[in-house]
Amino acid sequence: MTQIPKKIKTWQMVQPSTKNKETGEVFPGKIESTEIPVPELKSGEVLVEVAGCGVCHTDLGYFYDGVATVVNPPLTLGHEISGTVVAGDAAWIGKEVLIPAVMPCRQCYLCKTGRGNRCLNQKMPGNSMGIWGGFSSHIPVPSLDLCEIKNRGGIPLANLAVVADAGTTPYQAAKRAGLQPGDNVVVIGIAGGVGQFMGQIAKTLGAGTVIGIDLNEERLGRALKYGADFIINSTGKDAATVLKEFRTICKTNDLPNFGWKIFEVTGARGGQETALAMLGFTGKLIVIGFGLAKIEYSISRLMAFDAEIIGTWACLPEYYPAVLDMVLKKKIDIDPFVETRPMSTIRETFEEVHKTGSPARRIVLIPDF
Ligand SMILES: [Zn+2]
Ligand SMILES: [Zn+2]
């Protein structure tokens, strides 16, 4: 039975992280448990009871690194959400859904020309959708972009939250890359929360060869079971050394030295330098990871190589059903990459993920108010 709550319970970021511009020192924000009256739903809106909300590096950027949210705090963070519709549009009540991490306006030029994932008026829970975010008992959202979950078998609804960002962002990246069956792919950062999806999705979309690069031997071993055909451990190696190993793999396996699609997921300087070094004839470098490094590169190489560098942001809601289908049909495995915890551990969990940088599994917080 679905139930409309009296109040929405939520973990609100009451104070953002702040940065001292002179010293560069950053101070973390503050999160408090609080209750908010249930808002009156506008036409086209529904109230979703949150089953789970994934912890993303973007949340930590707001909470620790001085990255500003579009809506000034207080607001609730969290944009990787699954749940059940409990109020609003009758056609949706009782349905299990994914809430897309970004919801385009559907009115602007970008939206009308297929670039809605980068719509400038888009709404993102935990950033630009009023005070609302996923680390809550409930969240009001427009129903237009919801992705219905049907026949999820034994997969817990909370676990499916990771599809709504970590799983779909790589899919959009594959689309931006024009990934075709038989294409050869490199995933830099294949052992991380988004990278492992990138490897699995590339393979599911028919990639001929997937080479995974990362720093953790054990997790690289895991990648071999989930999409990667070859792995390179880049620990302590500069871009030139990794490039040499890549070329050896190509030579010994009769793989071409052109046309590689390189997905850079880490956002770290080392990963980006490696990606640029590997970008060769008719290649494409797709930038998914976020970082602050500034790297020198002679861009005329792109001319000589007839190559491209492409940025990619989030994912169009219309692609969500395709990714969800891959998960439900077990073409992509999520269970080995998800860990659930009570939402009341939010402070400790943020602290832990911030410290370790890249946890072995994506953490999904389950409301336990
Ligand atoms: Zn995210
Ligand atoms: Zn738009």
PDB file of N, CA and C and ligand atoms in Angstrom, residues 56-59 79-80 101 124 164-166 169 362, ligand 1:
ATOM      1  N   CYS A  56      27.094  10.140  -4.964  1.00  0.00           N
ATOM      2  CA  CYS A  56      27.889  10.442  -6.160  1.00  0.00           C
ATOM      3  C   CYS A  56      28.982  11.450  -5.795  1.00  0.00           C
ATOM      4  N   HIS A  57      30.047  11.451  -6.580  1.00  0.00           N
ATOM      5  CA  HIS A  57      31.131  12.412  -6.316  1.00  0.00           C
ATOM      6  C   HIS A  57      30.667  13.856  -6.442  1.00  0.00           C
ATOM      7  N   THR A  58      29.617  14.057  -7.237  1.00  0.00           N
ATOM      8  CA  THR A  58      29.078  15.413  -7.377  1.00  0.00           C
ATOM      9  C   THR A  58      28.560  15.914  -6.026  1.00  0.00           C
ATOM     10  N   ASP A  59      27.888  15.028  -5.262  1.00  0.00           N
ATOM     11  CA  ASP A  59      27.406  15.411  -3.931  1.00  0.00           C
ATOM     12  C   ASP A  59      28.577  15.842  -3.049  1.00  0.00           C
ATOM     13  N   HIS A  79      21.000  12.795  -6.270  1.00  0.00           N
ATOM     14  CA  HIS A  79      20.325  12.829  -7.581  1.00  0.00           C
ATOM     15  C   HIS A  79      20.280  11.455  -8.250  1.00  0.00           C
ATOM     16  N   GLU A  80      20.604  10.404  -7.486  1.00  0.00           N
ATOM     17  CA  GLU A  80      20.609   9.053  -8.068  1.00  0.00           C
ATOM     18  C   GLU A  80      19.529   8.257  -7.340  1.00  0.00           C
ATOM     19  N   ALA A 101      18.632  11.822 -13.323  1.00  0.00           N
ATOM     20  CA  ALA A 101      19.491  12.755 -12.590  1.00  0.00           C
ATOM     21  C   ALA A 101      19.366  14.169 -13.131  1.00  0.00           C
ATOM     22  N   MET A 124      17.921  19.362 -11.774  1.00  0.00           N
ATOM     23  CA  MET A 124      18.655  18.227 -11.207  1.00  0.00           C
ATOM     24  C   MET A 124      18.379  18.169  -9.711  1.00  0.00           C
ATOM     25  N   ALA A 164      20.297   5.467 -12.279  1.00  0.00           N
ATOM     26  CA  ALA A 164      19.929   6.865 -12.537  1.00  0.00           C
ATOM     27  C   ALA A 164      21.105   7.824 -12.413  1.00  0.00           C
ATOM     28  N   ASP A 165      22.229   7.498 -12.940  1.00  0.00           N
ATOM     29  CA  ASP A 165      23.383   8.402 -13.061  1.00  0.00           C
ATOM     30  C   ASP A 165      24.616   7.584 -13.413  1.00  0.00           C
ATOM     31  N   ALA A 166      25.092   6.764 -12.448  1.00  0.00           N
ATOM     32  CA  ALA A 166      26.304   5.975 -12.702  1.00  0.00           C
ATOM     33  C   ALA A 166      26.112   5.057 -13.904  1.00  0.00           C
ATOM     34  N   THR A 169      24.998   7.678 -17.424  1.00  0.00           N
ATOM     35  CA  THR A 169      26.012   8.616 -17.949  1.00  0.00           C
ATOM     36  C   THR A 169      26.941   7.928 -18.957  1.00  0.00           C
ATOM     37  N   ARG A 362      29.482   1.240  -5.284  1.00  0.00           N
ATOM     38  CA  ARG A 362      28.693   2.469  -5.188  1.00  0.00           C
ATOM     39  C   ARG A 362      27.790   2.326  -3.968  1.00  0.00           C
TER      40      ARG A 362
HETATM   41 ZN    ZN B   1      26.141  11.989 -10.063  1.00  0.00          ZN
END
